[in-house]
C-alpha cells in the first residue's frame, strides 16, 4: 500500500501472503470480561467429534462495538446488492450451537 503524503493520519497496513489466504471458520464463540471481548473462530467438520479453534481475536469493548457497527453496515450493503441473508429456520441441520457459560474475568 502506497503512502499518501497529503494525509498524515493514513496508516500503512501490511498483509502477508499467509494471512491473505484466510482461515475458514463456521462457528464463532464470543465471551467477555469487564475489559475485553474474546472471539474464538472454530472450524467444525461433519462426523468429527472434535473441533479446533482456528483463530482467537481479543478486543477492547470499544473495538468490539466498532466491529459490530462495521459488520452491521457491511451486512446492510451486502443485502442491498445480493438480497436478504436467510437464517435457518431450525438448528437441526447438522449445526452444533456454541457452548454457553464462557465469560470469566481477565
CSV table of C-alpha atoms in Angstrom, one decimal:
chain,number,residue,atom,x,y,z
A,1,UNK,CA,0.0,0.0,0.0
A,2,UNK,CA,1.5,3.3,-1.0
A,3,UNK,CA,1.6,6.2,1.5
A,4,UNK,CA,-0.4,9.3,0.6
A,5,UNK,CA,1.8,12.2,1.7
A,6,UNK,CA,-1.2,14.5,1.7
A,7,UNK,CA,-2.8,12.5,4.6
A,8,UNK,CA,-0.6,12.4,7.7
A,9,UNK,CA,-3.2,10.2,9.5
A,10,UNK,CA,-3.0,7.4,6.9
A,11,UNK,CA,-1.9,4.0,8.3
A,12,UNK,CA,0.0,1.6,6.1
A,13,UNK,CA,-1.3,-1.9,6.6
A,14,UNK,CA,0.7,-4.9,5.6
A,15,UNK,CA,-0.9,-8.2,4.6
A,16,UNK,CA,1.4,-11.1,4.4
A,17,UNK,CA,0.7,-13.9,1.8
A,18,UNK,CA,0.0,-16.4,4.6
A,19,UNK,CA,-2.6,-14.2,6.3
A,20,UNK,CA,-4.1,-13.1,2.9
A,21,UNK,CA,-5.1,-16.8,2.4
A,22,UNK,CA,-7.6,-16.5,5.3
A,23,UNK,CA,-8.8,-19.2,7.7
A,24,UNK,CA,-12.2,-20.9,7.2
A,25,UNK,CA,-14.5,-20.8,10.3
A,26,UNK,CA,-18.1,-21.9,10.6
A,27,UNK,CA,-18.6,-21.1,14.3
A,28,UNK,CA,-17.7,-18.2,16.4
A,29,UNK,CA,-17.7,-18.4,20.2
A,30,UNK,CA,-17.8,-15.0,21.9
A,31,UNK,CA,-17.0,-14.4,25.6
A,32,UNK,CA,-16.2,-11.3,27.5
A,33,UNK,CA,-14.9,-9.8,30.8
A,34,UNK,CA,-15.1,-6.2,32.0
A,35,UNK,CA,-12.1,-5.3,30.0
A,36,UNK,CA,-12.1,-7.4,26.8
A,37,UNK,CA,-14.1,-9.4,24.3
A,38,UNK,CA,-12.7,-12.7,23.1
A,39,UNK,CA,-13.9,-14.2,19.8
A,40,UNK,CA,-12.8,-17.8,19.0
A,41,UNK,CA,-13.2,-18.8,15.4
A,42,UNK,CA,-13.8,-22.5,15.1
A,43,UNK,CA,-14.0,-25.0,12.2
A,44,UNK,CA,-16.5,-27.8,12.7
A,45,UNK,CA,-16.2,-30.7,10.3
A,46,UNK,CA,-19.0,-33.2,9.7
A,47,UNK,CA,-18.6,-36.6,11.5
A,48,UNK,CA,-15.7,-35.2,13.5
A,49,UNK,CA,-16.2,-35.2,17.3
A,50,UNK,CA,-13.5,-32.6,17.9
A,51,UNK,CA,-13.5,-29.0,16.7
A,52,UNK,CA,-10.4,-26.8,16.8
A,53,UNK,CA,-10.1,-23.1,17.4
A,54,UNK,CA,-8.6,-21.7,14.2
A,55,UNK,CA,-8.0,-18.2,15.5
A,56,UNK,CA,-8.7,-16.1,18.6
A,57,UNK,CA,-9.2,-12.3,18.5
A,58,UNK,CA,-9.1,-10.2,21.6
A,59,UNK,CA,-10.8,-6.8,21.5
A,60,UNK,CA,-11.4,-3.9,23.9
A,61,UNK,CA,-15.1,-3.3,24.5
A,62,UNK,CA,-14.8,-0.1,22.3
A,63,UNK,CA,-13.3,-2.0,19.4
A,64,UNK,CA,-15.9,-4.8,19.8
A,65,UNK,CA,-18.6,-2.1,19.4
A,66,UNK,CA,-16.8,-0.7,16.3
A,67,UNK,CA,-16.6,-4.2,14.8
A,68,UNK,CA,-20.4,-4.7,15.4
A,69,UNK,CA,-21.1,-1.4,13.7
A,70,UNK,CA,-18.9,-2.2,10.8
A,71,UNK,CA,-20.5,-5.7,10.4
A,72,UNK,CA,-24.0,-4.1,10.6
A,73,UNK,CA,-23.0,-1.6,7.8
A,74,UNK,CA,-21.5,-4.3,5.6
A,75,UNK,CA,-24.4,-6.7,6.0
A,76,UNK,CA,-26.8,-3.9,5.0
A,77,UNK,CA,-24.6,-3.2,1.9
A,78,UNK,CA,-24.5,-6.9,1.1
A,79,UNK,CA,-28.2,-7.4,1.4
A,80,UNK,CA,-28.9,-4.3,-0.7
A,81,UNK,CA,-26.8,-5.8,-3.5
A,82,UNK,CA,-27.5,-9.5,-3.1
A,83,UNK,CA,-30.7,-9.8,-1.2
A,84,UNK,CA,-31.7,-10.7,2.3
A,85,UNK,CA,-29.5,-13.2,4.1
A,86,UNK,CA,-31.8,-16.0,5.3
A,87,UNK,CA,-31.3,-17.5,8.7
A,88,UNK,CA,-32.0,-21.3,9.1
A,89,UNK,CA,-35.5,-21.9,10.5
A,90,UNK,CA,-34.2,-24.6,12.8
A,91,UNK,CA,-30.9,-25.7,14.3
A,92,UNK,CA,-31.3,-29.4,13.3
A,93,UNK,CA,-29.3,-29.1,10.1
A,94,UNK,CA,-26.0,-30.5,11.5
A,95,UNK,CA,-25.1,-27.3,13.2
A,96,UNK,CA,-23.6,-27.5,16.7
A,97,UNK,CA,-24.6,-24.5,18.8
A,98,UNK,CA,-21.9,-22.7,20.8
A,99,UNK,CA,-21.3,-23.8,24.3
A,100,UNK,CA,-22.6,-21.3,26.8
A,101,UNK,CA,-21.2,-20.3,30.1
A,102,UNK,CA,-17.8,-18.8,29.0
A,103,UNK,CA,-17.0,-15.4,30.4
A,104,UNK,CA,-14.6,-15.2,33.3
A,105,UNK,CA,-12.8,-12.1,34.3
A,106,UNK,CA,-9.4,-11.3,32.8
